[in-house]
């Protein structure tokens, strides 16, 4: 599967795409390129990083709403409403903006970025697209009585809990998960695309691998016993919170939001940086993940829409079927479009 | 040849690179990937688009300096000095900023872009990285008595003259050259990477293919007879103007300028958009061109430095050997680096 960048009637550049589609029983049912490619899951791992919040009882303790759980799973656009939601969430768990360790960056939405620049809004950590995830991590630390300082470090129990959940749902033993530092400073995870797809299928079926679940339990020491009381209902809660709030998962005009809005309750889509994209199709419970080999994000957005369409989820938003190249004179000079599909 | 994007101790993304190296006799002496890949030459074609200026006598008529010829071949950084040079060049050929049909865009140098934004500089056409090329095209039109309006259109004799020179030096018959609209609105050319490399080798040797040269002559009608009086001395003039002014070809801190400054008089390097890069090594007269398959520019800059080093031009600037990934917290989280080399 390729995403081709056309200029006039010639292909100028090519983006190779690797895809794995896994069903509720964990079988690879479709693929493109190399489904065993190992790469970083980046922000597409967020549902599994938010899971301990619910599984360990922090969501109950703090009375977290479905909006708050959705924003914990989001790469949001820093829209005013999203930033306000994070601020309230922080307050609810007894934290403040200064506890957030995510670095600031321009909003992922060009429109929002331009608006804030015009208005001279100072972009602090709460404006980071990951501020919901970080707030969830602070909530988890508060709940367990772990220090809220240095919660981004690999050895901090918050990161260890996230790693355990990633391992549990992806079927990759913790010692085989690659780790590195994500764009926002927390731990990110390297694993095969196929295992990422498996985890999304399980986000649909809510069935984890018990053997790996036991393995995951070993990590959080004494606190672990009380944690993960009901991972099945926890993952259902995460899934339903995300499905209910497409507008919070990304933001106005961004691909995840457009894909989920086009098929409400049927598609859950979560982008990661560097051309990774995961999705879940309900009620079938098909999990899928793709990686654009070179990390191109625009190509990844077109590719995920094409893969969803290939799996019968149609129509996809027109903006995600083809993307025009406009030059400095405002003329259309070419376009980005998908060539090829899944091998089933 | 790959440019790999590492995060921690894992490769997260990969950029495939296709390379052709051609000697002064037109032989393919080294390669990587597919040297016959067809793509757009984009701004790496500029020396050949500037050539008619000298060959047709416009440079003599207007008394153009080596700085003015260099800026006509440049993708400049919109540095104040570069913009002033273009303004004076325009005036010299009896044109003004309003004659320029290139669209405005933020300067290619981040530092310059930031400075202009802070100072509220209005970015007009003269700030386009292509404004030197466009001024050269206006000069050519003035010289021949062609209309200066619509000089960017494919049917305008200026574009036809450029096409003839691209054909002559690349050995691709005009009817086999792909064409489309470039980022700045003029015609851009699609041809095999190997033929781009050949043209750069000839930029060194100043020997064109006479058969193709004759073909090229057919295009500019009556004006053609007087034009191209001495393509050999014209191309030498273009080469020497570029070699003499590395600071004008791109700008402070940009790869073309750094590569040429590192090896004065020995390396001529010219980037194009979408991951294309051409270079000439003197005095050997080796021409080379690479294309990063997916169009990534950062990867192309590292790749051209690696190819030059592989061909014995060392050391290359450290900034072009490895490029750190810095996350939103200011931490180094990975790097971009080249894996593999040329097949000789």
XYZ file of C-alpha atoms in Angstrom:
688
model
C 0.000 0.000 0.000
C 1.355 3.361 -1.026
C 0.322 6.917 -0.473
C 1.476 8.746 -3.583
C 2.228 12.409 -3.872
C 1.287 13.497 -7.380
C 2.412 16.658 -9.129
C 0.519 17.157 -12.379
C 0.371 13.729 -13.995
C 3.498 12.289 -12.323
C 4.152 10.704 -8.953
C 6.765 12.858 -7.224
C 7.097 11.044 -3.861
C 5.894 7.812 -2.328
C 4.997 6.798 1.211
C 5.011 3.064 2.003
C 2.400 1.857 4.450
C 2.494 -1.232 6.679
C -0.854 -2.414 8.036
C -2.180 -5.125 10.345
C -5.869 -5.902 10.890
C -6.702 -8.289 13.739
C -10.106 -9.733 14.676
C -11.620 -10.246 18.114
C -10.034 -13.700 18.334
C -6.585 -12.248 17.729
C -6.236 -13.505 14.149
C -4.486 -11.393 11.523
C -7.287 -11.056 8.953
C -5.754 -8.514 6.583
C -2.419 -6.857 6.021
C -0.357 -4.651 3.769
C 3.415 -4.432 3.675
C 4.999 -5.848 6.826
C 2.523 -6.338 9.711
C 5.430 -7.379 11.944
C 7.255 -4.079 11.564
C 8.408 -2.817 14.963
C 7.920 0.882 15.600
C 6.775 3.228 18.324
C 3.084 3.359 19.162
C 3.387 6.969 20.339
C 0.015 8.600 21.131
C -1.982 5.710 19.692
C -1.114 3.923 22.968
C -3.020 6.513 25.015
C -6.152 4.400 25.673
C -3.914 1.826 27.359
C -2.011 4.490 29.272
C -5.344 5.839 30.544
C -6.648 2.399 31.461
C -5.055 2.176 34.953
C -7.034 5.278 35.903
C -10.239 3.265 35.646
C -8.872 -0.181 36.499
C -7.175 0.954 39.691
C -10.175 2.915 40.963
C -8.884 6.465 40.470
C -11.753 7.299 38.113
C -14.265 6.202 40.760
C -12.474 7.951 43.598
C -12.281 11.302 41.781
C -15.646 10.919 40.033
C -14.124 11.303 36.589
C -16.574 11.947 33.766
C -16.516 10.360 30.313
C -15.197 13.708 28.995
C -12.256 13.533 31.384
C -11.477 9.944 30.411
C -11.745 10.877 26.722
C -9.336 13.800 27.102
C -6.911 11.477 28.948
C -6.870 9.370 25.755
C -6.650 12.371 23.429
C -4.113 14.202 21.324
C -6.268 17.278 21.566
C -6.092 20.460 19.504
C -5.657 22.792 22.499
C -9.096 24.227 21.744
C -10.248 26.562 24.545
C -12.907 24.082 25.681
C -10.363 21.234 25.743
C -7.862 23.266 27.736
C -10.588 24.256 30.221
C -11.558 20.603 30.600
C -7.952 19.689 31.462
C -7.736 22.565 33.954
C -10.873 21.347 35.750
C -9.598 17.747 35.651
C -6.302 18.856 37.243
C -8.160 20.672 39.990
C -10.427 17.706 40.627
C -7.426 15.464 41.349
C -5.769 18.033 43.578
C -3.126 19.143 41.106
C -2.295 22.325 39.243
C -0.790 23.303 35.923
C 2.651 23.468 37.498
C 2.535 19.729 38.159
C 2.341 19.003 34.426
C 5.674 17.940 32.960
C 4.658 17.991 29.297
C 6.514 20.571 27.230
C 4.566 23.283 25.429
C 4.199 23.306 21.631
C 2.047 25.092 19.023
C -1.481 23.606 18.881
C -1.883 20.695 16.434
C -4.778 22.559 14.816
C -3.476 25.257 12.483
C -6.584 27.347 13.063
C -6.213 27.221 16.843
C -2.467 27.926 16.571
C -3.107 31.005 14.416
C -5.848 32.248 16.731
C -3.643 31.948 19.832
C -0.757 33.622 18.050
C -2.963 36.539 16.997
C -4.313 36.854 20.514
C -0.893 36.442 22.120
C -1.948 33.455 24.229
C 1.017 32.093 26.196
C 1.311 28.368 25.477
C 1.975 26.596 28.745
C 2.017 22.859 29.508
C -1.771 22.654 29.756
C -1.934 23.521 26.038
C 0.140 20.459 25.126
C -1.909 17.971 23.092
C -0.916 15.431 25.766
C -2.058 17.443 28.783
C -5.056 15.143 29.323
C -2.816 12.066 29.396
C -0.448 13.790 31.823
C -3.341 14.796 34.056
C -4.499 11.182 34.054
C -1.020 10.128 35.126
C -1.061 12.678 37.952
C -4.478 11.383 39.030
C -3.122 7.829 39.103
C -0.169 8.923 41.220
C -2.452 10.792 43.649
C -4.784 7.801 43.893
C -1.993 5.382 44.766
C -0.152 7.850 46.983
C 2.833 7.801 44.630
C 4.897 10.992 44.293
C 3.573 13.377 41.657
C 7.115 14.610 41.017
C 9.047 12.987 38.196
C 6.009 10.967 37.127
C 7.386 10.903 33.559
C 10.471 8.870 34.467
C 10.632 5.246 33.302
C 11.160 3.971 36.854
C 8.150 5.857 38.282
C 5.275 3.456 39.174
C 2.901 5.409 36.891
C 5.035 4.567 33.860
C 5.426 0.996 35.071
C 1.643 0.639 35.339
C 1.224 1.969 31.777
C 3.854 -0.452 30.532
C 2.018 -3.328 32.216
C -1.232 -2.440 30.447
C 0.472 -2.047 27.077
C 2.021 -5.465 27.614
C -1.248 -7.065 28.751
C -3.369 -5.929 25.805
C -0.727 -6.229 23.092
C 0.530 -9.683 24.148
C 4.112 -8.447 24.160
C 5.896 -9.464 27.376
C 7.087 -6.365 29.216
C 10.740 -7.306 28.816
C 10.260 -7.370 25.044
C 8.632 -3.952 24.806
C 11.007 -1.316 23.504
C 10.907 1.963 25.377
C 12.118 5.488 24.718
C 11.106 9.065 25.513
C 8.013 10.427 23.812
C 7.605 13.960 22.494
C 5.961 14.998 25.767
C 8.538 13.342 28.026
C 6.765 10.158 29.178
C 7.700 6.607 28.194
C 6.653 5.457 24.718
C 6.577 1.890 23.504
C 8.056 0.014 20.542
C 6.289 -3.184 19.420
C 5.109 -4.846 16.204
C 2.266 -3.144 14.329
C 0.354 -6.462 14.510
C 0.400 -6.375 18.319
C -0.834 -2.798 18.357
C -3.749 -3.949 16.176
C -4.393 -6.823 18.583
C -4.648 -4.407 21.496
C -7.234 -2.347 19.593
C -9.218 -5.508 18.795
C -9.233 -6.200 22.539
C -10.347 -2.633 23.195
C -13.413 -3.888 21.302
C -13.776 -7.339 22.836
C -12.494 -6.404 26.305
C -10.776 -9.784 26.480
C -7.140 -9.687 27.550
C -4.677 -12.532 27.527
C -4.747 -13.848 31.133
C -1.156 -15.108 31.029
C 0.140 -11.686 30.103
C -2.259 -10.066 32.546
C -0.619 -12.013 35.358
C 2.748 -10.933 34.124
C 1.644 -7.322 34.122
C 0.508 -7.611 37.732
C 4.011 -8.231 38.966
C 5.115 -4.701 38.357
C 3.286 -2.349 40.652
C 4.257 -4.218 43.843
C 1.906 -4.022 46.752
C -0.433 -1.603 45.044
C -0.862 -4.024 42.198
C -2.964 -6.402 44.185
C -5.751 -3.951 44.623
C -5.289 -2.647 41.096
C -6.700 -4.158 37.944
C -9.714 -5.422 39.805
C -11.716 -5.464 36.646
C -9.713 -4.770 33.514
C -12.637 -5.899 31.315
C -15.043 -3.292 32.571
C -12.254 -0.712 32.710
C -11.390 -1.120 29.041
C -15.079 -0.976 28.093
C -15.315 2.296 30.003
C -12.303 3.735 28.133
C -13.709 2.602 24.783
C -17.174 4.048 25.438
C -15.738 7.348 26.705
C -13.723 7.719 23.513
C -16.607 6.722 21.229
C -18.884 9.209 22.990
C -16.557 12.203 22.476
C -15.018 12.333 18.987
C -14.637 16.107 19.430
C -12.297 15.614 22.410
C -10.069 12.851 20.953
C -8.488 15.315 18.494
C -10.439 18.444 17.541
C -12.383 20.279 14.887
C -11.237 19.358 11.379
C -8.626 16.851 12.515
C -8.679 13.303 11.113
C -9.509 11.268 14.273
C -12.478 13.503 14.991
C -13.673 13.492 11.361
C -13.345 9.694 11.086
C -15.253 9.088 14.321
C -17.935 11.653 13.492
C -18.480 10.092 10.064
C -19.349 6.749 11.714
C -20.546 7.463 15.255
C -20.154 4.574 17.650
C -18.704 2.432 14.865
C -15.187 3.839 14.504
C -12.668 4.674 17.199
C -9.536 6.215 15.669
C -6.365 7.341 17.392
C -3.383 8.866 15.687
C 0.200 8.770 16.912
C 3.134 10.904 15.839
C 5.433 9.768 13.013
C 2.761 8.213 10.828
C 1.260 5.639 13.178
C -2.530 5.211 13.343
C -4.678 2.741 15.272
C -8.406 2.169 15.004
C -11.202 -0.077 16.188
C -14.283 -1.002 14.160
C -17.391 -1.841 16.195
C -19.397 -3.963 16.608
C -17.136 -6.396 14.712
C -14.275 -5.633 17.070
C -11.680 -5.405 14.309
C -8.485 -3.779 15.526
C -6.080 -2.185 13.095
C -2.854 -0.263 13.075
C -0.787 1.201 10.296
C 2.617 2.799 10.117
C 3.749 5.034 7.289
C 7.337 3.852 7.006
C 8.776 7.361 6.735
C 6.602 8.901 9.440
C 4.526 11.199 7.231
C 1.340 12.269 9.050
C -0.703 13.478 6.082
C -0.114 10.130 4.396
C -1.161 8.276 7.562
C -4.497 10.118 7.701
C -5.344 9.194 4.088
C -4.154 5.628 4.660
C -6.316 5.017 7.739
C -9.395 6.302 5.896
C -8.592 4.005 2.957
C -8.083 0.992 5.241
C -11.383 1.659 7.017
C -13.158 1.950 3.651
C -11.468 -1.260 2.485
C -12.928 -2.974 5.549
C -16.420 -1.802 4.618
C -16.679 1.370 6.701
C -17.813 3.824 4.024
C -18.057 6.504 2.971
C -15.019 8.179 4.489
C -14.800 11.993 4.706
C -13.810 13.467 1.329
C -11.049 15.454 3.018
C -9.450 12.118 3.921
C -9.765 10.571 0.458
C -7.538 13.000 -1.367
C -5.511 15.994 -0.229
C -4.655 18.781 -2.645
C -1.182 20.330 -2.867
C -1.569 24.101 -3.123
C 1.503 26.101 -4.125
C 2.660 29.545 -2.970
C 0.477 31.185 -5.635
C -2.617 29.440 -4.322
C -2.870 27.080 -7.313
C -3.574 23.384 -7.020
C -0.459 21.672 -8.381
C -1.028 18.085 -7.323
C -2.467 15.825 -4.683
C -1.804 13.078 -2.185
C -3.761 9.865 -2.714
C -3.724 6.185 -1.820
C -2.679 3.496 -4.268
C -3.416 -0.117 -3.378
C -5.248 -1.726 -0.509
C -5.215 -4.555 1.989
C -4.243 -8.131 1.242
C -6.906 -10.293 2.830
C 20.698 3.626 1.333
C 18.471 4.601 4.215
C 18.169 7.609 6.443
C 16.927 6.232 9.729
C 15.036 8.112 12.378
C 16.058 6.696 15.742
C 14.192 7.111 19.018
C 16.241 5.833 21.931
C 17.744 2.567 20.714
C 15.079 1.759 18.092
C 14.540 2.866 14.511
C 11.146 4.561 14.416
C 10.951 5.625 10.737
C 12.945 5.030 7.569
C 13.609 7.151 4.500
C 14.736 5.300 1.347
C 17.219 7.107 -0.841
C 17.845 6.637 -4.577
C 21.160 7.934 -5.879
C 22.972 8.240 -9.206
C 26.590 9.347 -9.614
C 27.757 10.081 -13.155
C 31.287 10.928 -14.336
C 32.406 13.482 -16.918
C 32.028 10.907 -19.680
C 28.422 10.286 -18.760
C 28.995 6.876 -17.143
C 27.025 5.819 -14.073
C 29.895 5.203 -11.629
C 27.960 4.676 -8.403
C 24.376 4.224 -7.320
C 22.038 3.401 -4.487
C 18.466 2.204 -4.810
C 17.013 2.965 -8.232
C 19.077 5.476 -10.254
C 16.399 5.395 -12.971
C 13.651 6.629 -10.667
C 11.675 9.411 -12.356
C 10.812 12.378 -10.179
C 10.732 16.152 -10.298
C 14.030 18.031 -10.281
C 12.371 21.072 -8.685
C 14.854 23.778 -7.633
C 17.878 21.592 -8.346
C 17.203 22.434 -12.029
C 17.835 26.140 -11.404
C 21.366 26.287 -12.894
C 19.898 25.056 -16.171
C 16.965 27.464 -15.956
C 19.456 30.318 -15.463
C 21.681 29.180 -18.312
C 19.784 30.941 -21.159
C 20.464 34.239 -19.385
C 24.156 33.837 -20.167
C 23.902 31.767 -23.357
C 21.481 34.160 -25.047
C 23.450 37.284 -24.164
C 21.138 38.780 -21.540
C 23.871 38.634 -18.894
C 26.208 40.597 -21.170
C 23.556 43.074 -22.220
C 22.521 43.902 -18.640
C 26.020 43.564 -17.199
C 24.968 40.910 -14.697
C 27.424 40.188 -11.902
C 28.389 36.755 -10.585
C 26.242 37.558 -7.520
C 23.221 38.118 -9.729
C 23.824 34.886 -11.640
C 24.279 33.023 -8.349
C 21.005 34.353 -6.932
C 19.260 33.333 -10.186
C 20.372 29.757 -9.391
C 19.503 29.986 -5.699
C 16.824 28.850 -3.295
C 17.788 31.699 -1.038
C 16.854 32.242 2.600
C 15.249 35.678 2.051
C 18.097 37.223 4.048
C 17.989 41.037 3.856
C 21.132 41.099 1.722
C 19.713 38.496 -0.670
C 16.414 40.342 -1.021
C 18.269 43.607 -1.705
C 20.339 41.860 -4.365
C 17.169 40.670 -6.119
C 15.656 44.169 -5.916
C 18.727 45.691 -7.589
C 18.745 42.892 -10.193
C 15.087 43.612 -11.015
C 15.820 47.312 -11.441
C 18.830 46.604 -13.655
C 16.664 44.664 -16.107
C 13.950 47.299 -16.121
C 11.471 45.409 -13.985
C 9.887 45.879 -10.585
C 8.643 43.707 -7.746
C 5.164 43.747 -9.227
C 6.413 41.858 -12.284
C 7.365 38.863 -10.124
C 4.809 36.065 -10.302
C 6.264 33.890 -7.528
C 3.974 33.496 -4.540
C 5.156 34.621 -1.120
C 6.025 32.131 1.622
C 7.800 32.196 5.003
C 11.618 32.307 4.574
C 13.288 28.877 4.339
C 15.591 29.909 7.177
C 13.822 29.590 10.523
C 15.930 32.362 12.001
C 15.106 34.782 9.192
C 11.420 33.805 9.340
C 11.303 34.502 13.074
C 13.105 37.805 12.695
C 10.715 39.025 9.995
C 7.707 37.903 12.014
C 8.950 39.759 15.091
C 9.604 42.875 13.035
C 6.325 42.586 11.134
C 8.009 42.460 7.709
C 5.399 41.972 4.964
C 6.471 38.998 2.841
C 5.984 39.917 -0.807
C 7.080 38.027 -3.945
C 10.654 39.336 -3.728
C 11.031 37.369 -0.465
C 10.250 34.076 -2.239
C 13.280 31.759 -2.245
C 12.798 31.646 -6.040
C 12.778 35.428 -6.610
C 16.264 35.326 -8.166
C 15.185 32.673 -10.662
C 12.066 34.660 -11.525
C 14.104 37.828 -11.995
C 16.398 35.896 -14.337
C 13.350 34.807 -16.312
C 12.130 38.402 -16.532
C 15.599 39.460 -17.727
C 15.516 36.801 -20.432
C 12.085 37.979 -21.580
C 13.256 41.617 -21.667
C 16.370 40.649 -23.593
C 14.446 38.782 -26.282
C 11.602 41.271 -26.410
C 9.163 38.625 -25.162
C 6.230 39.749 -23.003
C 7.049 39.885 -19.300
C 3.431 39.039 -18.481
C 2.570 35.414 -17.893
C 6.220 34.385 -18.122
C 5.472 31.415 -15.840
C 3.133 29.712 -18.327
C 4.353 26.532 -20.050
C 3.766 28.019 -23.515
C 5.754 31.214 -22.784
C 9.106 31.240 -24.662
C 11.009 31.697 -21.382
C 9.710 28.354 -20.119
C 10.374 26.772 -23.515
C 13.981 27.986 -23.412
C 14.429 26.522 -19.927
C 12.952 23.231 -21.093
C 15.378 23.165 -24.036
C 18.365 23.585 -21.702
C 17.116 20.941 -19.281
C 16.722 18.604 -22.247
C 20.150 19.467 -23.725
C 22.170 18.851 -20.549
C 20.190 15.902 -19.206
C 20.001 14.019 -22.527
C 16.255 13.613 -22.158
C 14.459 14.593 -25.376
C 12.064 17.451 -24.703
C 9.024 15.370 -25.577
C 10.030 12.866 -22.880
C 10.458 15.432 -20.134
C 7.548 15.417 -17.719
C 6.298 18.850 -16.745
C 4.093 20.254 -14.007
C 3.733 23.421 -11.949
C 6.413 24.158 -9.370
C 5.810 25.647 -5.939
C 6.537 29.123 -7.287
C 4.358 28.759 -10.395
C 6.913 28.112 -13.174
C 7.339 24.835 -15.069
C 9.191 22.043 -13.270
C 10.625 18.947 -14.894
C 10.286 15.199 -14.294
C 13.145 12.981 -15.470
C 15.241 10.068 -14.186
C 17.605 10.806 -11.283
C 20.455 9.440 -13.443
C 19.848 12.123 -16.081
C 19.810 14.847 -13.452
C 23.217 13.571 -12.300
C 24.440 13.610 -15.902
C 23.463 17.265 -16.267
C 25.462 18.115 -13.136
C 28.472 16.202 -14.476
C 28.197 18.368 -17.589
C 27.947 21.461 -15.431
C 31.496 20.377 -14.532
C 32.764 19.341 -17.956
C 30.763 21.924 -19.936
C 30.260 19.306 -22.647
C 26.674 18.912 -23.854
C 25.359 16.223 -26.147
C 25.389 17.907 -29.589
C 22.462 15.831 -30.878
C 20.254 16.945 -28.036
C 21.608 20.463 -28.279
C 20.336 20.628 -31.836
C 17.007 19.351 -30.721
C 16.850 22.049 -28.060
C 17.513 24.729 -30.628
C 14.278 24.049 -32.439
C 12.159 25.571 -29.716
C 12.795 29.268 -29.437
C 12.102 29.951 -33.124
C 13.867 32.871 -34.716
C 15.423 33.952 -31.443
C 17.041 30.567 -31.083
C 19.493 31.163 -33.845
C 21.186 33.975 -32.041
C 20.808 32.212 -28.713
C 23.017 29.464 -27.384
C 25.959 30.950 -29.160
C 28.284 29.409 -26.704
C 26.603 27.032 -24.292
C 30.007 25.759 -23.100
C 31.226 29.104 -21.856
C 27.739 29.914 -20.547
C 27.591 26.828 -18.364
C 31.108 27.484 -17.063
C 29.990 30.972 -16.131
C 26.969 29.612 -14.238
C 29.144 27.030 -12.451
C 31.786 29.562 -11.426
C 29.175 32.072 -10.236
C 27.623 29.426 -8.005
C 30.973 28.172 -6.684
C 32.028 31.736 -5.888
C 28.934 32.523 -3.766
C 27.942 29.663 -1.439
C 26.284 32.261 0.819
C 23.828 33.221 -1.939
C 22.866 29.716 -3.153
C 20.937 29.044 0.083
C 21.856 31.042 3.203
C 23.436 31.021 6.608
C 23.140 27.624 8.294
C 21.386 25.942 5.367
C 22.815 22.716 3.919
C 23.816 23.890 0.381
C 25.742 26.797 1.840
C 27.366 24.671 4.556
C 28.370 21.936 2.088
C 29.898 24.429 -0.356
C 31.649 26.392 2.392
C 33.159 23.199 3.798
C 34.854 22.499 0.445
C 35.233 25.825 -1.384
C 35.477 25.497 -5.136
C 35.239 21.720 -4.855
C 31.538 21.182 -4.122
C 28.531 22.757 -5.788
C 25.327 21.637 -4.083
C 21.753 22.519 -4.959
C 18.699 21.299 -3.121
C 15.217 20.880 -4.546
C 11.925 20.546 -2.721
C 10.551 17.093 -1.846
C 13.870 15.472 -0.991
C 15.796 15.957 -4.237
C 19.449 17.047 -4.116
C 21.997 17.524 -6.893
C 25.713 18.224 -6.581
C 28.895 18.521 -8.583
C 32.359 17.554 -7.356
C 35.252 19.471 -8.937
C 37.756 19.058 -10.420
C 36.705 15.438 -11.084
C 33.461 16.620 -12.618
C 31.355 13.975 -10.872
C 27.665 14.801 -11.049
C 25.242 13.340 -8.570
C 21.600 13.480 -7.683
C 19.579 11.807 -4.987
C 15.901 11.564 -4.228
C 14.504 10.664 -0.837
C 11.595 8.522 -1.967
C 9.132 10.085 0.457
C 10.259 13.673 -0.086
C 11.742 14.300 3.373
C 14.099 17.297 3.269
C 16.019 16.694 6.490
C 16.819 13.181 5.275
C 17.967 14.538 1.895
C 20.443 16.920 3.538
C 22.035 14.107 5.573
C 22.039 11.826 2.530
C 23.832 14.298 0.235
C 26.533 14.865 2.856
C 26.958 11.086 3.233
C 27.167 10.573 -0.545
C 29.768 13.324 -0.873
C 31.806 11.766 1.950
C 31.443 8.345 0.319
C 32.949 9.851 -2.841
C 35.941 11.116 -0.870
C 34.849 14.673 -0.103
C 35.479 14.753 3.650
C 34.949 15.824 6.285
C 31.348 16.930 5.941
C 29.855 19.446 8.400
C 28.911 17.736 11.666
C 25.434 19.266 11.464
C 24.914 17.211 8.286
C 26.228 13.937 9.716
C 23.591 13.468 12.379
C 20.556 15.489 13.376
C 19.167 15.314 16.892
C 15.455 14.996 17.641
C 14.607 17.366 20.482
C 11.214 16.924 22.142
C 8.828 19.554 23.543
C 10.687 19.473 26.879
C 13.984 20.279 25.178
C 15.416 16.791 25.692
C 17.260 14.879 23.028
C 15.122 11.795 22.365
C 16.689 10.426 19.204
C 18.399 11.288 15.976
C 18.342 11.040 12.218
C 21.305 9.286 10.632
C 22.365 7.549 7.437
C 22.635 3.779 7.156
C 24.384 2.333 4.121
C 26.213 3.904 1.236
C 26.775 3.816 -2.483
C 27.177 0.690 -4.577
C 30.149 1.272 -6.841
